[in-house]
Short mmCIF file of C-alpha atoms in Angstrom, two decimals:
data_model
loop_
_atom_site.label_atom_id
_atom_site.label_comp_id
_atom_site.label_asym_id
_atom_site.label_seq_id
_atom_site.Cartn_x
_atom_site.Cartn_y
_atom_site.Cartn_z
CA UNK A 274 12.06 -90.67 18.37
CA UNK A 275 10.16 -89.22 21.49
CA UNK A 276 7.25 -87.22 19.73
CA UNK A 277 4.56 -84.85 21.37
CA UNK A 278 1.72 -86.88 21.46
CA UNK A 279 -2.09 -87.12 22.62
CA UNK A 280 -4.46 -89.21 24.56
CA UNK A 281 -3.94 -93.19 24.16
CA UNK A 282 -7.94 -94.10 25.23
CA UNK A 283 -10.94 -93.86 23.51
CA UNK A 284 -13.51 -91.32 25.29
CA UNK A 285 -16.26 -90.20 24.54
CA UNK A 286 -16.93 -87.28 21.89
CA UNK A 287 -18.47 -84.76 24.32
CA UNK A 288 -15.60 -85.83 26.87
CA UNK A 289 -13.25 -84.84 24.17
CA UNK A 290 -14.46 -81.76 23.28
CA UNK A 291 -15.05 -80.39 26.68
CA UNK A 292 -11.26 -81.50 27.10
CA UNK A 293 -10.18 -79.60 24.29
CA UNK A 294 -12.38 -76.96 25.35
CA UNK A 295 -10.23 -76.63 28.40
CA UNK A 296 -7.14 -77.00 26.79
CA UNK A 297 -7.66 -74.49 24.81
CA UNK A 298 -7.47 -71.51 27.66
CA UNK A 299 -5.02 -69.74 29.33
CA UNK A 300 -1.67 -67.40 28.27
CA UNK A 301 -0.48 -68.52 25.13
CA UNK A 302 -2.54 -71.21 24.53
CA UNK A 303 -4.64 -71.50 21.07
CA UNK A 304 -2.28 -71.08 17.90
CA UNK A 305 -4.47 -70.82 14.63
CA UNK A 306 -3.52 -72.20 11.09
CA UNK A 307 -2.79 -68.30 9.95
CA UNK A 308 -0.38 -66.14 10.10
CA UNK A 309 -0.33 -63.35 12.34
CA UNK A 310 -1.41 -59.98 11.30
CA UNK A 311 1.90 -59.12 9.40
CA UNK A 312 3.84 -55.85 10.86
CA UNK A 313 6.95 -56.32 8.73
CA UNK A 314 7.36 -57.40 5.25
CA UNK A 315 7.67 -61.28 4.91
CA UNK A 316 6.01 -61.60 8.80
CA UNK A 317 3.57 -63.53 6.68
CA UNK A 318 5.70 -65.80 5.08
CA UNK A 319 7.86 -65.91 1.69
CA UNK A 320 9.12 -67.64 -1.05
CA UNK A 321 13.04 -67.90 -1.03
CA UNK A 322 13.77 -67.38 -4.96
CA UNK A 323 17.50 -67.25 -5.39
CA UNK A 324 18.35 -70.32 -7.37
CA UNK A 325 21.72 -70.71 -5.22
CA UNK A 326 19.90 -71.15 -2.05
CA UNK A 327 18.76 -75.02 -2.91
CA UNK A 328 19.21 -75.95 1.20
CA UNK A 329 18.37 -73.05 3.09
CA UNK A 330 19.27 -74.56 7.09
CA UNK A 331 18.84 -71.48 8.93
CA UNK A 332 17.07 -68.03 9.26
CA UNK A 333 17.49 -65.36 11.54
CA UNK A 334 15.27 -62.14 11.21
CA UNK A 335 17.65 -59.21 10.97
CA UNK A 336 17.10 -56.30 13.51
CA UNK A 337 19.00 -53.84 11.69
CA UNK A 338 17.06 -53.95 8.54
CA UNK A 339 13.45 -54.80 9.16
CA UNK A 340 12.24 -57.51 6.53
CA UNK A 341 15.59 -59.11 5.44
CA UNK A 342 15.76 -62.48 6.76
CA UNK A 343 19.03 -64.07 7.15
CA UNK A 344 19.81 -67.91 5.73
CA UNK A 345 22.89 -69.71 3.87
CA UNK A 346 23.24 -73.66 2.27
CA UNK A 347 23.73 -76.63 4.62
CA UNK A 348 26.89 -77.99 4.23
CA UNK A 349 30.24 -76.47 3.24
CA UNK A 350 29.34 -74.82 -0.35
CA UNK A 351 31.10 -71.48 1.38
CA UNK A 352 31.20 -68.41 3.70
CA UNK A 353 28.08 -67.19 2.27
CA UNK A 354 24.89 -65.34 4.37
CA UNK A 355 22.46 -64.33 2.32
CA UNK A 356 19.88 -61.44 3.12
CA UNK A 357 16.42 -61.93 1.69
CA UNK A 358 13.69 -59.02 1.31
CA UNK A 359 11.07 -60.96 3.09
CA UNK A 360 8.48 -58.49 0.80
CA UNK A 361 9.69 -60.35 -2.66
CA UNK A 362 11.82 -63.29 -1.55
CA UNK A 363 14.75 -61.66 -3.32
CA UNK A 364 18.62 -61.97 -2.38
CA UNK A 365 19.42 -58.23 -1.74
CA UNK A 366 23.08 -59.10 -0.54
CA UNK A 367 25.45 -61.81 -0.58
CA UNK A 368 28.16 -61.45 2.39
CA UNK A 369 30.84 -63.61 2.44
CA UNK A 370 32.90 -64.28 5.66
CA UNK A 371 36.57 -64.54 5.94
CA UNK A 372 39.25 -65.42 8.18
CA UNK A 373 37.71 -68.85 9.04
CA UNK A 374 38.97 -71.63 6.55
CA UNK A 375 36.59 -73.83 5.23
CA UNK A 376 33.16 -74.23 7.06
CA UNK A 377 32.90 -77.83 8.15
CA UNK A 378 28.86 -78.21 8.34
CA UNK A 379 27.05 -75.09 8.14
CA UNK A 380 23.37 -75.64 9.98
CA UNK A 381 22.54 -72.57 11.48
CA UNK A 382 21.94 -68.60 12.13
CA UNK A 383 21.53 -66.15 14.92
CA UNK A 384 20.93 -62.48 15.62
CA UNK A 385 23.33 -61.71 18.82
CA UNK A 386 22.37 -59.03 20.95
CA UNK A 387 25.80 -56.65 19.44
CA UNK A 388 24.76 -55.93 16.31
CA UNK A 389 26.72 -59.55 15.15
CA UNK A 390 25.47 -62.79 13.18
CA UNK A 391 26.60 -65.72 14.69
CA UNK A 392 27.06 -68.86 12.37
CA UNK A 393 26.79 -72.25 13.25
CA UNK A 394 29.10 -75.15 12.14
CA UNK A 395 27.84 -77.87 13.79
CA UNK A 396 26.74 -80.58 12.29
CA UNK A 397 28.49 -83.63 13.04
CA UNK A 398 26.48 -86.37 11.80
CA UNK A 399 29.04 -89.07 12.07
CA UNK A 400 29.56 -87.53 15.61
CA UNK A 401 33.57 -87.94 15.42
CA UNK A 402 34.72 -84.49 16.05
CA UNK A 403 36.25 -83.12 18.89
CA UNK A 404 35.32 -79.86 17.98
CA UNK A 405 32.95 -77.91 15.69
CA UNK A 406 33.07 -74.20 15.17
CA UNK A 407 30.76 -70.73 15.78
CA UNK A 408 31.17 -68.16 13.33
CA UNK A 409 30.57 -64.51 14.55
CA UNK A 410 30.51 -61.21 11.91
CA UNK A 411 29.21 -58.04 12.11
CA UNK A 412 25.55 -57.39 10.78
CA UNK A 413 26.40 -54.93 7.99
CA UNK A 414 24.80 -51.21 7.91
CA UNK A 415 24.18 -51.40 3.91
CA UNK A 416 23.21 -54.23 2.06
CA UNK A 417 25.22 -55.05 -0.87
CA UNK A 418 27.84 -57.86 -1.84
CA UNK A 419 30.67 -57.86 0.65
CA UNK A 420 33.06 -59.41 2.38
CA UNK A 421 33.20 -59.48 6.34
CA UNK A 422 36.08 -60.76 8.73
CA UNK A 423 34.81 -62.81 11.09
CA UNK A 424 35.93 -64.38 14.11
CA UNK A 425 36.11 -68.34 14.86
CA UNK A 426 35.23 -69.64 17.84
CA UNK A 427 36.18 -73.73 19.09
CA UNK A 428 33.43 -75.37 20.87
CA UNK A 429 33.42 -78.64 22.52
CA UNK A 430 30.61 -80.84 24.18
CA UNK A 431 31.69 -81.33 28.19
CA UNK A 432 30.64 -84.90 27.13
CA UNK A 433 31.40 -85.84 24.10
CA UNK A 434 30.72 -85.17 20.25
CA UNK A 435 27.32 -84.29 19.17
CA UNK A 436 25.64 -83.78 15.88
CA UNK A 437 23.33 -80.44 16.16
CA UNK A 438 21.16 -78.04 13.49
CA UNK A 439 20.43 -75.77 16.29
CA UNK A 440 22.17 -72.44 17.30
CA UNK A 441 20.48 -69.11 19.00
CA UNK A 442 21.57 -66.23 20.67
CA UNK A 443 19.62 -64.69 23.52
CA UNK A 444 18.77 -61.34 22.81
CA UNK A 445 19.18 -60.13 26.69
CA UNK A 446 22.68 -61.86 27.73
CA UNK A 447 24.21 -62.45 24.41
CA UNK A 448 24.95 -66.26 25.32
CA UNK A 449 24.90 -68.77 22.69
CA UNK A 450 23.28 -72.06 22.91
CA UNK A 451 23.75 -75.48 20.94
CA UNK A 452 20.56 -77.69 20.71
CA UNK A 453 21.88 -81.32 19.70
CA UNK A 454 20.05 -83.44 17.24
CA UNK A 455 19.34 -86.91 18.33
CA UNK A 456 16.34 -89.23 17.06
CA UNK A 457 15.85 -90.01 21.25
CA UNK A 458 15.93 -86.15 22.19
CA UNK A 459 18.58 -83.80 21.83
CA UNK A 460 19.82 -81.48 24.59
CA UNK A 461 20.71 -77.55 25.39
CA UNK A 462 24.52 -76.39 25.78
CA UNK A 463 25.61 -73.11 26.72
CA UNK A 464 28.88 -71.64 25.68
CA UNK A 465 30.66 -70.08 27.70
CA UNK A 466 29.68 -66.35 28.95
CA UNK A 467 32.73 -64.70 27.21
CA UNK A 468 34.10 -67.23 24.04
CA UNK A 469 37.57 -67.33 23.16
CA UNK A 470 39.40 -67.33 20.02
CA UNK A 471 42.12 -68.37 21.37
CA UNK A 472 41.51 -71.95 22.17
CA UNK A 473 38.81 -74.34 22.64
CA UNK A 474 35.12 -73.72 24.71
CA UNK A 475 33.25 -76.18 26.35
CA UNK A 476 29.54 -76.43 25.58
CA UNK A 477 27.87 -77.02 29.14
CA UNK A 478 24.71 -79.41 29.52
CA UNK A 479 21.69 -77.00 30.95
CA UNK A 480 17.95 -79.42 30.00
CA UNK A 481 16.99 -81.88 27.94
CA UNK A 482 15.23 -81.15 25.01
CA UNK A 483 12.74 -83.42 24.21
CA UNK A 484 12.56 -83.33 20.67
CA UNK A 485 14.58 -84.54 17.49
CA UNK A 486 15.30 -80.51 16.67
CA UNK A 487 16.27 -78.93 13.44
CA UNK A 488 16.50 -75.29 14.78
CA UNK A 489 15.82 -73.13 17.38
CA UNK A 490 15.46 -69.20 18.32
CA UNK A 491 14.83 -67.01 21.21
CA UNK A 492 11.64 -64.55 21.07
CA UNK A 493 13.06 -60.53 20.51
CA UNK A 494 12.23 -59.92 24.65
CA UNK A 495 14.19 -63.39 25.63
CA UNK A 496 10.85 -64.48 27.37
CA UNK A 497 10.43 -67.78 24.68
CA UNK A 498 12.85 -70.83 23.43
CA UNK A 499 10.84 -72.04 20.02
CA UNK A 500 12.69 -75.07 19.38
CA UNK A 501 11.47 -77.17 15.90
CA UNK A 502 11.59 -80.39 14.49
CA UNK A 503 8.76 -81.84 12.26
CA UNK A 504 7.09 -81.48 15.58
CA UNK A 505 7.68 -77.83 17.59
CA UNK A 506 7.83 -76.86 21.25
CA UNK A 507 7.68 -73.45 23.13
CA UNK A 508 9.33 -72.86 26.19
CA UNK A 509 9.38 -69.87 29.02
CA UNK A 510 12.42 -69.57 29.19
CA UNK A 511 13.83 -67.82 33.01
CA UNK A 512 17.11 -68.05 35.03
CA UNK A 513 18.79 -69.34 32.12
CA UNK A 514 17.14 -72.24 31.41
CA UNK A 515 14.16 -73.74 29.47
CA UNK A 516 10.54 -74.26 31.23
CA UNK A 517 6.82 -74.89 31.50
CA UNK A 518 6.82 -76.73 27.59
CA UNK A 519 3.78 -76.61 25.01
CA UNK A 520 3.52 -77.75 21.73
CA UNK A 521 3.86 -75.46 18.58
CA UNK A 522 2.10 -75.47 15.31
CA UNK A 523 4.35 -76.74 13.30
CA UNK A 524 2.89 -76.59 9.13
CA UNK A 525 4.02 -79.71 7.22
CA UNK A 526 7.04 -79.17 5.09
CA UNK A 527 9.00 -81.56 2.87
CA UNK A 528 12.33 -80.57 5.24
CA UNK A 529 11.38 -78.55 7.93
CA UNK A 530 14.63 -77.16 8.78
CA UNK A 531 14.66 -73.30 10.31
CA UNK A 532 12.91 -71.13 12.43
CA UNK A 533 12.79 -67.55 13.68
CA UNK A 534 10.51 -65.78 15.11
CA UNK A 535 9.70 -61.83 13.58
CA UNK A 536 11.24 -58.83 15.25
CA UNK A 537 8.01 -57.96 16.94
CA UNK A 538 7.86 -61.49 18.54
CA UNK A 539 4.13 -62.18 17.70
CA UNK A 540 5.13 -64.67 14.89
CA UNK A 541 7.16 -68.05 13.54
CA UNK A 542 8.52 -68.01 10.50
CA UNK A 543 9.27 -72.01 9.41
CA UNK A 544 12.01 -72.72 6.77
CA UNK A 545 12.49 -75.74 4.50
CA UNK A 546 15.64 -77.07 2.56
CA UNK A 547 14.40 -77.05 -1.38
CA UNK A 548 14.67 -75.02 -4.32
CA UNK A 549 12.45 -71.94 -4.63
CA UNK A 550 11.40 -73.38 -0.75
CA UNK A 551 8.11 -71.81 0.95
CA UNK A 552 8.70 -69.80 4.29
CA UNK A 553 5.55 -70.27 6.09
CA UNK A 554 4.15 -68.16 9.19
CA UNK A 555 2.46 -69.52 12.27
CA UNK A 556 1.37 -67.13 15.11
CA UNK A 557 4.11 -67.85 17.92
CA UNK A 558 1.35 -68.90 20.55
CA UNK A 559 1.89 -72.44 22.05
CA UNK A 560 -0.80 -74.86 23.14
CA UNK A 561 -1.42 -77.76 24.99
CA UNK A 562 0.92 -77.90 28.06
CA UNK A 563 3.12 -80.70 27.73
CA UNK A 564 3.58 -81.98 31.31
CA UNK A 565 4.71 -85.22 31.86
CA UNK A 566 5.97 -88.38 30.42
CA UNK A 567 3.50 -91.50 30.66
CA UNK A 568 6.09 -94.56 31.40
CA UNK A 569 5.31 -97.40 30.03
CA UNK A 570 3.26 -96.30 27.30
CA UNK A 571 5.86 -96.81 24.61
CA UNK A 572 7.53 -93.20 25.38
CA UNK A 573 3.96 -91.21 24.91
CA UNK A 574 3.78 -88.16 26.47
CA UNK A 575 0.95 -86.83 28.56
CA UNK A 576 -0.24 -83.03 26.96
CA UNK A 577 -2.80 -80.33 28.84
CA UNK A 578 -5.24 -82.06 26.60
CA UNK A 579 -5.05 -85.76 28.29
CA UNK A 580 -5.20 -83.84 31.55
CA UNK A 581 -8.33 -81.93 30.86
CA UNK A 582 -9.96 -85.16 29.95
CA UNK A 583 -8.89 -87.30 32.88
CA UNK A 584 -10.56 -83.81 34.76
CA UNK A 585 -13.66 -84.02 32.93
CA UNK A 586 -13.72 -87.79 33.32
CA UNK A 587 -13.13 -87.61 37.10
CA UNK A 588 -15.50 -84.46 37.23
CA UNK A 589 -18.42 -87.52 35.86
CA UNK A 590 -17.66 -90.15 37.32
CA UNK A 591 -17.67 -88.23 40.27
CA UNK A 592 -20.93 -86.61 39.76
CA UNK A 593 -22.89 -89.96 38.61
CA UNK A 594 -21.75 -91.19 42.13
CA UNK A 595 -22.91 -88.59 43.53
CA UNK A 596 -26.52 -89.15 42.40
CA UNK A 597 -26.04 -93.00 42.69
CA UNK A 598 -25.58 -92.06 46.54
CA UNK A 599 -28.53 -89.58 46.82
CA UNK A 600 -30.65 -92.22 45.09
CA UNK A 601 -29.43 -94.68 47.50
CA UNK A 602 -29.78 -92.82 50.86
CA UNK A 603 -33.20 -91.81 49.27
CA UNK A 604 -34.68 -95.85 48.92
CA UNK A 605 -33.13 -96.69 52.56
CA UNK A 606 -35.03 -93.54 54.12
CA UNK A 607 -38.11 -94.96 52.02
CA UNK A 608 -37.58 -98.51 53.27
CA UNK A 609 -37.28 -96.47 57.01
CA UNK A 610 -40.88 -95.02 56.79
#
């Protein structure tokens, strides 16, 4: 698997921390351990207590009811979306969805930009199918035990069948995007602007994603693509497509499997598969740039941090030589006199 990854050399310790110094500067750069200063209920992170939720996959934060938090099984256990109060970890509704037979591989949520949840079927792990399925329901106004019709979309890969975890909505345009899982680096897909119901919809290739990924979501503003796998990465996202890449603060779960960020965009909540399973919070501020990929170095990548210390490196060698030639044009206008 391709992983974000460090500096291969040994420097030395001042060289390193003047690096990291440097690294650590800039818009968006800097994440702490913490949470963010919690707005909503469950911002901070929760503990997911109903005893049917034993592989929460996915989590969306809802924007019609501030503090529920959206997740459901992996697998094919049934329709079900659960709403949790993000204040006690509770399940304050149960919705099941109709009107789209049984679900296949259930592996992720989304918040669409209408008001609708949009559920993913996609895992393929056996990568066999020629299609998987999108769910889409409307977010309901109360919160109780219901049922909701929902509508079933057909997607295919333009190239093929992929296993993927990862689903999200931008908030802006309202088009949904596949992330595939793949231990070498997945990639994004785009459906297409307007699904159909009526027949199948090709998933379009738009980047590479460089990362084995679990989940995904857009930020509330559609600025940010947070994309996780045990390892995370932020992206700017503009013009429809991912950009400029640094590396998340992703905690250390047993099955790091979700991610969403709050409704007020400042944090990342990070779910796990697990009974009673933590939600933890990170502040959703990215750090070292990830820039370029070192060939040759057994697929390490180069971050902001191996930059700043070839910089500082460069900066003293280039200074010692500096003095070296003062010294030297010194003795020779000695040797002169």
């Amino acid at each position: 698997m391709r992983r974000i990854l460090g500096y291969a050399t040994a420097l030395p310790v001042s060289v390193l921390l003047l690096a990291g110094a440097g690294a650590g500067t800039g818009v968006g750069v800097g994440a702490g351990a913490g949470a963010a200063s919690a707005s909503v209920p469950g911002d901070d992170g929760f503990t997911i207590k109903d005893p049917r939720i034993t592989e929460s996959s996915g989590l969306a934060a809802s924007r019609a009811h501030p503090g529920i938090y959206w997740t459901h099984n992996d697998g094919d256990d049934g329709t079900y979306l659960y709403a949790i109060d993000g204040r006690t970890g509770e399940t304050v509704a149960r919705i099941t969805y109709t009107g789209v037979g049984k679900p296949h591989d259930v592996e992720a949520v989304s918040v669409g930009a209408d008001g609708h949840l949009y559920v993913g079927a996609i895992g393929d792990n056996d990568e066999d199918e020629d299609h998987v399925w999108i769910y889409r329901l409307k977010e309901p106004s109360d919160l109780s035990d219901r049922t909701v019709a929902a509508t079933d979309y057909h997607v295919a890969y333009e190239d093929g069948a992929h296993n993927a975890e990862s689903l999200a909505v931008h908030p802006g345009t309202g088009r949904i995007y596949v992330i595939t899982k793949d231990k070498d680096g997945g990639a994004l897909y785009e459906a297409p602007e307007e699904p159909t119901a009526d027949g199948d919809n090709t998933l379009g290739k738009v980047a590479d994603i460089d990362l084995w990924v679990t989940d995904a979501a857009f930020s509330p503003d559609g600025t940010r693509l947070a994309v996780r796998g045990d390892d995370g990465i932020m992206y700017i996202w503009k013009n429809g497509k991912p950009s400029h890449p640094r590396a998340l603060d992703v905690p250390k779960q047993k099955q790091g499997e979700a991610i969403t960020f709050t409704t007020d965009g400042r944090t990342l909540l990070y779910g796990s598969e697990g009974t009673n399973s933590g939600v933890v919070a990170r502040p959703a501020k990215a750090g070292a740039a990830i820039v370029a990929e070192a060939d040759g170095l057994n697929g390490m990548r180069l971050t902001g941090t191996v930059i700043g210390v070839a910089a500082v490196v460069a900066l003293l060698l280039g200074g010692g030589r500096m003095v070296w030639l003062r010294k030297r044009s010194n003795n020779l206008r000695d040797s002169a006199l």
